[in-house]
Amino acid sequence: MGQLCKMIKLPPLLGMLITGILLGPYTFNILDQSILGISAEIRKIALVIILSRAGLGLDLSGLKKIGRPALLMCFVPASFELVGTTLLAPQILGISYLEAAILGAVLAAVSPAVVVPRMVKLMDEKYGTKKGIPQLILAGASVDDVYVIVLFTTFINMIQGKGVSVISFVNIPVSIILGILIGYGAGILLSILFRKVNIRTTTKAILMLCISLILITVEDKLATPITFSALIAVMFMGMGLKAKGEKVAAEVSSKYSKLWVGAEVFLFVLVGATVNISYLTHVGGRALILIVGALIFRMLGVLVCMIKTNFNLKERAFAMMAYCPKATVQAAIGGMPLALGLACGDVVLTVAVLAIVLTAPLGAAAIDLTYKKLLTKD
């Protein structure tokens, strides 16, 4: 199905989603319950793989040159979309403001699965690289996911009655900074190890993946008020490795690309399997209006990040379009409210899946069809 979509110039992930919907319990019910029971863990592994790939492809010195816009892209567009969803969803879908905030946190992330490979392609072909446009979008697409996931966790705790203290909001910047330090440090240590010990590239990739999964487990087990963001740490581990050993990072990245082939199938098929088709038809029209409204807020956020930059109108328009596709994070966390038994679970999952189906193919097509027209080849 993925290959069929690719042949008609649509992202393969759309075919995988449709496959999951057909195989899932709400259509032909072919997938075994033992697979569905561990789908959340499998989706998290897939998220780790794509964030590692992003980190291995990012140049920290290049990000420093871009400066303020790169920092703003990490949280401003997501914040705009979250606020927009929180304001619009109660009016359109009839849910509470806290439920709308949870939905906004799910929707607000941009998809590394769609954006990262395309921005890497742009950097390879030297489109917009002189002004750092693909690097800017690549960095933002990787970091804003973590920002959104931290907010999502906070809102889930609030609706479950666990409450929210000042420390939980202090934890957002602290967890990001700690994640950066832990991940970057781990990447540097790995680069030293790889220089001193002769290990096959496949083993290097497996070792890095094991450390990533240990970091995820440690974060989950920590019961302290202040934690660290394991997903940020995973991405910065790749950046630390690249900073101290570019050749090794490129070799490991190629292995992660092969891992992603399998992980991508699991991720999108399993999220498709959680979609209740009858519910999709029930709220489809209203959900579509909400998604379009939220995207308008997001584009305004991107525009705010571009203030006082040397980007021309075409480059700004490209950045606004390229920063809209949704897939990876929506697939990873969209089903969590339903799994936790929250009243808004079906609504959140349905809107998340509709957002993937709508924005992933359209966003991918918009990037592929416009980058040669809107960006300058260096």
CSV table of C-alpha atoms in Angstrom, one decimal:
chain,number,residue,atom,x,y,z
A,1,MET,CA,0.0,0.0,0.0
A,2,GLY,CA,2.9,2.3,0.8
A,3,GLN,CA,4.5,1.6,-2.6
A,4,LEU,CA,1.2,2.2,-4.4
A,5,CYS,CA,0.9,5.6,-2.7
A,6,LYS,CA,4.5,6.4,-3.6
A,7,MET,CA,3.7,5.6,-7.3
A,8,ILE,CA,1.0,8.2,-7.4
A,9,LYS,CA,3.2,10.8,-5.6
A,10,LEU,CA,1.7,10.5,-2.2
A,11,PRO,CA,3.7,9.7,1.0
A,12,PRO,CA,3.9,5.9,1.7
A,13,LEU,CA,2.7,6.5,5.3
A,14,LEU,CA,-0.8,7.1,3.9
A,15,GLY,CA,-0.9,3.6,2.5
A,16,MET,CA,0.4,2.2,5.8
A,17,LEU,CA,-2.4,4.1,7.7
A,18,ILE,CA,-5.1,2.6,5.4
A,19,THR,CA,-3.6,-0.8,5.9
A,20,GLY,CA,-3.9,-0.5,9.6
A,21,ILE,CA,-7.5,0.7,9.4
A,22,LEU,CA,-8.4,-2.3,7.2
A,23,LEU,CA,-6.5,-4.8,9.5
A,24,GLY,CA,-7.7,-3.3,12.8
A,25,PRO,CA,-10.4,-4.3,15.2
A,26,TYR,CA,-12.9,-1.8,13.8
A,27,THR,CA,-12.8,-3.2,10.2
A,28,PHE,CA,-11.7,-6.8,9.4
A,29,ASN,CA,-10.2,-7.4,12.9
A,30,ILE,CA,-7.2,-9.4,11.6
A,31,LEU,CA,-4.4,-8.1,13.9
A,32,ASP,CA,-3.8,-10.2,17.0
A,33,GLN,CA,-4.5,-8.6,20.4
A,34,SER,CA,-1.0,-9.4,21.5
A,35,ILE,CA,0.3,-7.0,18.9
A,36,LEU,CA,-2.3,-4.3,19.7
A,37,GLY,CA,-1.4,-4.7,23.4
A,38,ILE,CA,2.2,-3.6,22.9
A,39,SER,CA,1.5,-1.0,20.1
A,40,ALA,CA,2.3,2.0,22.4
A,41,GLU,CA,5.8,0.6,23.2
A,42,ILE,CA,6.4,-0.1,19.5
A,43,ARG,CA,5.3,3.4,18.5
A,44,LYS,CA,7.7,4.9,21.1
A,45,ILE,CA,10.6,2.8,19.7
A,46,ALA,CA,9.8,4.2,16.2
A,47,LEU,CA,9.8,7.7,17.7
A,48,VAL,CA,13.3,7.1,19.2
A,49,ILE,CA,14.6,5.9,15.8
A,50,ILE,CA,13.4,9.0,13.8
A,51,LEU,CA,14.6,11.4,16.5
A,52,SER,CA,18.0,9.7,16.4
A,53,ARG,CA,18.1,10.1,12.7
A,54,ALA,CA,17.3,13.8,13.0
A,55,GLY,CA,20.1,14.3,15.6
A,56,LEU,CA,22.7,12.5,13.5
A,57,GLY,CA,21.9,14.8,10.5
A,58,LEU,CA,21.9,18.1,12.4
A,59,ASP,CA,24.9,20.4,12.6
A,60,LEU,CA,25.1,22.3,15.9
A,61,SER,CA,27.4,25.0,14.5
A,62,GLY,CA,24.9,25.6,11.6
A,63,LEU,CA,22.1,26.1,14.2
A,64,LYS,CA,24.1,28.7,16.1
A,65,LYS,CA,24.5,30.7,12.9
A,66,ILE,CA,20.7,30.8,12.4
A,67,GLY,CA,20.3,32.0,16.0
A,68,ARG,CA,17.0,33.4,17.3
A,69,PRO,CA,14.6,32.1,14.5
A,70,ALA,CA,15.9,28.5,15.2
A,71,LEU,CA,15.1,28.9,18.9
A,72,LEU,CA,11.7,30.4,18.3
A,73,MET,CA,10.7,27.6,15.8
A,74,CYS,CA,11.2,25.1,18.5
A,75,PHE,CA,8.1,26.3,20.5
A,76,VAL,CA,6.3,29.4,19.0
A,77,PRO,CA,4.4,27.7,16.1
A,78,ALA,CA,3.4,24.8,18.4
A,79,SER,CA,2.3,27.3,21.1
A,80,PHE,CA,0.2,29.2,18.6
A,81,GLU,CA,-1.5,26.0,17.4
A,82,LEU,CA,-2.1,24.7,20.9
A,83,VAL,CA,-3.8,28.1,21.9
A,84,GLY,CA,-5.8,28.1,18.7
A,85,THR,CA,-7.0,24.5,19.3
A,86,THR,CA,-7.9,25.3,22.9
A,87,LEU,CA,-10.0,28.2,21.8
A,88,LEU,CA,-11.7,26.5,18.8
A,89,ALA,CA,-12.3,22.9,20.0
A,90,PRO,CA,-14.8,23.6,22.7
A,91,GLN,CA,-17.0,25.6,20.3
A,92,ILE,CA,-16.6,23.1,17.4
A,93,LEU,CA,-16.5,19.7,19.2
A,94,GLY,CA,-18.2,20.5,22.5
A,95,ILE,CA,-15.4,19.4,24.7
A,96,SER,CA,-14.0,21.1,27.8
A,97,TYR,CA,-11.1,23.6,27.7
A,98,LEU,CA,-8.8,21.1,29.4
A,99,GLU,CA,-9.7,18.3,27.0
A,100,ALA,CA,-9.2,20.9,24.2
A,101,ALA,CA,-5.7,21.6,25.6
A,102,ILE,CA,-4.9,17.8,25.5
A,103,LEU,CA,-6.1,17.7,21.9
A,104,GLY,CA,-4.0,20.8,21.1
A,105,ALA,CA,-0.9,19.2,22.6
A,106,VAL,CA,-1.5,16.2,20.3
A,107,LEU,CA,-2.1,18.3,17.2
A,108,ALA,CA,0.7,20.9,17.8
A,109,ALA,CA,3.7,18.7,16.9
A,110,VAL,CA,5.1,18.8,13.4
A,111,SER,CA,6.1,15.4,11.9
A,112,PRO,CA,9.8,14.4,11.8
A,113,ALA,CA,8.8,11.4,9.7
A,114,VAL,CA,7.6,13.7,6.9
A,115,VAL,CA,9.8,16.7,7.4
A,116,VAL,CA,13.2,15.3,8.3
A,117,PRO,CA,13.8,13.2,5.2
A,118,ARG,CA,12.7,16.1,3.0
A,119,MET,CA,14.9,18.7,4.7
A,120,VAL,CA,17.9,16.3,4.4
A,121,LYS,CA,17.2,16.0,0.7
A,122,LEU,CA,17.1,19.8,0.4
A,123,MET,CA,20.4,20.1,2.2
A,124,ASP,CA,21.9,17.5,-0.2
A,125,GLU,CA,20.6,19.3,-3.2
A,126,LYS,CA,21.7,22.7,-1.7
A,127,TYR,CA,18.3,24.4,-1.8
A,128,GLY,CA,18.0,27.3,0.7
A,129,THR,CA,21.1,26.1,2.6
A,130,LYS,CA,22.9,29.4,2.4
A,131,LYS,CA,20.2,31.1,4.5
A,132,GLY,CA,19.8,27.9,6.6
A,133,ILE,CA,16.1,27.3,5.8
A,134,PRO,CA,16.1,23.5,5.7
A,135,GLN,CA,18.4,23.4,8.8
A,136,LEU,CA,15.9,25.8,10.6
A,137,ILE,CA,12.9,23.6,9.8
A,138,LEU,CA,14.8,20.4,10.6
A,139,ALA,CA,15.9,21.7,14.1
A,140,GLY,CA,12.4,23.0,14.9
A,141,ALA,CA,10.7,19.9,13.7
A,142,SER,CA,12.8,17.8,16.1
A,143,VAL,CA,12.7,20.0,19.2
A,144,ASP,CA,9.1,21.2,19.1
A,145,ASP,CA,7.9,17.5,19.4
A,146,VAL,CA,9.6,17.2,22.8
A,147,TYR,CA,8.2,20.6,23.9
A,148,VAL,CA,4.7,19.4,22.9
A,149,ILE,CA,5.0,16.0,24.6
A,150,VAL,CA,6.0,17.6,27.9
A,151,LEU,CA,2.9,19.8,27.7
A,152,PHE,CA,0.8,16.8,26.8
A,153,THR,CA,2.0,14.9,29.9
A,154,THR,CA,1.2,17.9,32.1
A,155,PHE,CA,-2.3,18.3,30.8
A,156,ILE,CA,-2.9,14.5,31.2
A,157,ASN,CA,-1.8,14.7,34.8
A,158,MET,CA,-4.2,17.7,35.3
A,159,ILE,CA,-7.3,15.8,33.9
A,160,GLN,CA,-6.5,12.7,35.9
A,161,GLY,CA,-6.6,14.8,39.1
A,162,LYS,CA,-2.9,14.6,39.9
A,163,GLY,CA,-2.8,18.4,39.8
A,164,VAL,CA,-0.2,20.7,38.5
A,165,SER,CA,2.2,22.7,40.7
A,166,VAL,CA,4.6,25.5,39.7
A,167,ILE,CA,7.4,22.8,39.7
A,168,SER,CA,5.7,21.0,36.8
A,169,PHE,CA,6.0,24.1,34.6
A,170,VAL,CA,9.5,24.8,35.9
A,171,ASN,CA,10.2,21.2,34.8
A,172,ILE,CA,9.6,22.1,31.1
A,173,PRO,CA,12.8,24.2,30.5
A,174,VAL,CA,14.7,22.2,33.1
A,175,SER,CA,13.9,18.8,31.5
A,176,ILE,CA,14.8,20.2,28.1
A,177,ILE,CA,18.2,21.5,29.3
A,178,LEU,CA,19.0,18.3,31.2
A,179,GLY,CA,18.0,16.3,28.2
A,180,ILE,CA,20.4,18.3,26.0
A,181,LEU,CA,23.3,17.9,28.5
A,182,ILE,CA,22.7,14.2,29.1
A,183,GLY,CA,22.3,13.4,25.4
A,184,TYR,CA,25.1,15.5,24.1
A,185,GLY,CA,27.4,14.1,26.8
A,186,ALA,CA,26.4,10.5,25.9
A,187,GLY,CA,27.1,11.3,22.2
A,188,ILE,CA,30.6,12.6,23.0
A,189,LEU,CA,31.4,9.5,25.1
A,190,LEU,CA,30.2,7.3,22.3
A,191,SER,CA,32.4,9.1,19.8
A,192,ILE,CA,35.4,8.5,22.1
A,193,LEU,CA,34.5,4.8,22.4
A,194,PHE,CA,34.1,4.4,18.7
A,195,ARG,CA,37.5,6.0,18.1
A,196,LYS,CA,39.3,3.8,20.6
A,197,VAL,CA,37.6,0.5,19.9
A,198,ASN,CA,37.1,-1.0,16.5
A,199,ILE,CA,33.4,-1.9,16.3
A,200,ARG,CA,31.2,-2.7,13.2
A,201,THR,CA,28.8,0.1,12.2
A,202,THR,CA,25.8,-2.2,12.8
A,203,THR,CA,27.0,-2.7,16.4
A,204,LYS,CA,27.5,1.0,16.8
A,205,ALA,CA,23.9,1.6,15.7
A,206,ILE,CA,22.5,-1.1,18.0
A,207,LEU,CA,24.6,0.2,21.0
A,208,MET,CA,23.2,3.7,20.4
A,209,LEU,CA,19.7,2.4,20.2
A,210,CYS,CA,20.1,0.5,23.4
A,211,ILE,CA,21.3,3.6,25.2
A,212,SER,CA,18.4,5.5,23.8
A,213,LEU,CA,15.9,2.9,25.1
A,214,ILE,CA,17.7,2.9,28.6
A,215,LEU,CA,17.2,6.7,28.7
A,216,ILE,CA,13.5,6.4,27.9
A,217,THR,CA,13.1,3.7,30.6
A,218,VAL,CA,15.0,5.8,33.2
A,219,GLU,CA,12.7,8.8,32.4
A,220,ASP,CA,9.6,6.7,32.8
A,221,LYS,CA,10.8,5.2,36.2
A,222,LEU,CA,11.9,8.6,37.7
A,223,ALA,CA,9.6,9.6,40.5
A,224,THR,CA,11.4,12.9,41.2
A,225,PRO,CA,9.7,16.3,40.7
A,226,ILE,CA,12.4,17.4,38.3
A,227,THR,CA,13.1,15.0,35.4
A,228,PHE,CA,14.9,15.1,32.1
A,229,SER,CA,13.5,14.8,28.6
A,230,ALA,CA,14.7,11.4,27.2
A,231,LEU,CA,13.5,12.2,23.7
A,232,ILE,CA,15.6,15.4,23.6
A,233,ALA,CA,18.5,13.4,25.0
A,234,VAL,CA,18.1,10.8,22.2
A,235,MET,CA,18.3,13.5,19.5
A,236,PHE,CA,21.2,15.4,21.1
A,237,MET,CA,23.1,12.1,21.5
A,238,GLY,CA,23.1,12.0,17.7
A,239,MET,CA,24.2,15.6,17.5
A,240,GLY,CA,27.1,15.0,20.0
A,241,LEU,CA,28.3,12.0,18.0
A,242,LYS,CA,28.2,14.1,14.8
A,243,ALA,CA,30.0,17.0,16.4
A,244,LYS,CA,33.0,14.8,17.4
A,245,GLY,CA,32.9,12.3,14.5
A,246,GLU,CA,31.1,13.3,11.4
A,247,LYS,CA,32.1,10.2,9.4
A,248,VAL,CA,31.0,7.8,12.1
A,249,ALA,CA,27.7,9.7,12.5
A,250,ALA,CA,27.0,9.4,8.7
A,251,GLU,CA,27.7,5.7,8.9
A,252,VAL,CA,25.4,5.1,11.9
A,253,SER,CA,22.7,7.4,10.3
A,254,SER,CA,22.6,5.1,7.2
A,255,LYS,CA,21.9,2.1,9.6
A,256,TYR,CA,19.2,4.1,11.3
A,257,SER,CA,17.7,4.8,7.9
A,258,LYS,CA,17.3,1.0,7.4
A,259,LEU,CA,15.9,0.6,10.9
A,260,TRP,CA,13.3,3.3,10.0
A,261,VAL,CA,12.0,1.2,7.1
A,262,GLY,CA,10.6,-1.4,9.6
A,263,ALA,CA,9.8,1.1,12.3
A,264,GLU,CA,7.7,3.3,10.0
A,265,VAL,CA,5.6,0.3,9.0
A,266,PHE,CA,4.9,-0.6,12.6
A,267,LEU,CA,4.2,3.0,13.6
A,268,PHE,CA,1.7,3.9,10.9
A,269,VAL,CA,0.0,0.5,10.6
A,270,LEU,CA,-0.6,0.3,14.4
A,271,VAL,CA,-2.0,3.9,14.6
A,272,GLY,CA,-4.3,3.1,11.7
A,273,ALA,CA,-5.5,0.0,13.6
A,274,THR,CA,-6.7,2.2,16.5
A,275,VAL,CA,-9.0,4.2,14.3
A,276,ASN,CA,-12.7,3.8,14.8
A,277,ILE,CA,-14.1,4.4,11.3
A,278,SER,CA,-17.7,4.9,12.5
A,279,TYR,CA,-16.5,7.6,14.9
A,280,LEU,CA,-14.5,9.2,12.2
A,281,THR,CA,-17.6,9.7,10.1
A,282,HIS,CA,-19.4,11.0,13.1
A,283,VAL,CA,-17.1,14.0,13.8
A,284,GLY,CA,-15.2,14.1,10.5
A,285,GLY,CA,-16.6,17.4,9.2
A,286,ARG,CA,-16.2,19.3,12.4
A,287,ALA,CA,-12.8,17.8,13.0
A,288,LEU,CA,-11.7,19.0,9.5
A,289,ILE,CA,-12.8,22.6,10.3
A,290,LEU,CA,-10.8,22.4,13.6
A,291,ILE,CA,-7.7,21.1,11.9
A,292,VAL,CA,-7.8,23.9,9.2
A,293,GLY,CA,-8.3,26.6,11.9
A,294,ALA,CA,-5.4,25.2,14.0
A,295,LEU,CA,-3.1,25.2,11.0
A,296,ILE,CA,-3.9,28.9,10.4
A,297,PHE,CA,-2.8,29.6,13.9
A,298,ARG,CA,0.4,27.5,13.3
A,299,MET,CA,1.3,29.4,10.1
A,300,LEU,CA,0.9,32.7,12.0
A,301,GLY,CA,3.3,31.3,14.6
A,302,VAL,CA,5.9,30.5,11.9
A,303,LEU,CA,5.4,34.0,10.4
A,304,VAL,CA,6.2,35.5,13.9
A,305,CYS,CA,9.4,33.5,14.0
A,306,MET,CA,10.5,35.0,10.7
A,307,ILE,CA,10.2,38.6,11.9
A,308,LYS,CA,13.5,40.5,11.4
A,309,THR,CA,15.1,37.8,9.3
A,310,ASN,CA,16.6,38.1,5.8
A,311,PHE,CA,14.1,35.6,4.3
A,312,ASN,CA,12.1,36.8,1.3
A,313,LEU,CA,8.3,36.2,0.9
A,314,LYS,CA,8.8,33.0,-1.1
A,315,GLU,CA,11.1,31.5,1.6
A,316,ARG,CA,8.7,32.5,4.4
A,317,ALA,CA,5.8,30.9,2.4
A,318,PHE,CA,7.8,27.7,2.0
A,319,ALA,CA,8.6,27.6,5.8
A,320,MET,CA,4.9,28.0,6.6
A,321,MET,CA,3.9,25.1,4.4
A,322,ALA,CA,6.8,22.9,5.3
A,323,TYR,CA,6.0,23.2,9.0
A,324,CYS,CA,2.5,21.8,8.8
A,325,PRO,CA,2.7,18.0,8.2
A,326,LYS,CA,1.6,15.8,11.1
A,327,ALA,CA,2.3,12.1,11.5
A,328,THR,CA,4.9,10.8,13.9
A,329,VAL,CA,3.9,12.3,17.3
A,330,GLN,CA,0.2,12.2,16.5
A,331,ALA,CA,0.7,8.4,15.8
A,332,ALA,CA,2.7,8.0,19.0
A,333,ILE,CA,0.5,9.8,21.5
A,334,GLY,CA,-2.9,10.2,19.8
A,335,GLY,CA,-4.2,7.0,21.2
A,336,MET,CA,-3.0,7.6,24.8
A,337,PRO,CA,-6.1,9.5,26.1
A,338,LEU,CA,-8.3,6.6,24.8
A,339,ALA,CA,-6.0,4.0,26.4
A,340,LEU,CA,-6.2,5.9,29.7
A,341,GLY,CA,-10.0,5.8,29.5
A,342,LEU,CA,-10.5,9.5,29.2
A,343,ALA,CA,-13.9,10.8,28.0
A,344,CYS,CA,-12.2,12.7,25.2
A,345,GLY,CA,-10.2,9.7,24.0
A,346,ASP,CA,-12.2,8.9,20.9
A,347,VAL,CA,-12.3,12.6,19.8
A,348,VAL,CA,-8.5,13.1,20.3
A,349,LEU,CA,-7.6,9.9,18.4
A,350,THR,CA,-10.1,10.7,15.6
A,351,VAL,CA,-8.9,14.3,15.1
A,352,ALA,CA,-5.2,13.1,15.4
A,353,VAL,CA,-5.7,10.5,12.6
A,354,LEU,CA,-7.6,12.9,10.4
A,355,ALA,CA,-4.8,15.4,10.9
A,356,ILE,CA,-2.3,12.8,9.7
A,357,VAL,CA,-4.4,11.7,6.7
A,358,LEU,CA,-5.0,15.4,5.7
A,359,THR,CA,-1.7,17.1,6.4
A,360,ALA,CA,0.9,14.4,5.8
A,361,PRO,CA,0.2,13.9,2.1
A,362,LEU,CA,-0.6,17.5,1.4
A,363,GLY,CA,2.4,18.8,3.4
A,364,ALA,CA,4.7,16.3,1.8
A,365,ALA,CA,3.4,17.2,-1.7
A,366,ALA,CA,3.7,20.9,-1.0
A,367,ILE,CA,7.3,20.6,0.0
A,368,ASP,CA,8.2,18.3,-3.0
A,369,LEU,CA,6.4,20.4,-5.6
A,370,THR,CA,7.5,23.9,-4.4
A,371,TYR,CA,11.0,23.8,-3.0
A,372,LYS,CA,12.7,24.3,-6.4
A,373,LYS,CA,10.4,27.3,-7.1
A,374,LEU,CA,10.4,29.0,-3.7
A,375,LEU,CA,14.0,28.4,-2.6
A,376,THR,CA,17.3,29.4,-4.2
A,377,LYS,CA,19.8,26.7,-5.2
A,378,ASP,CA,23.2,27.5,-3.7
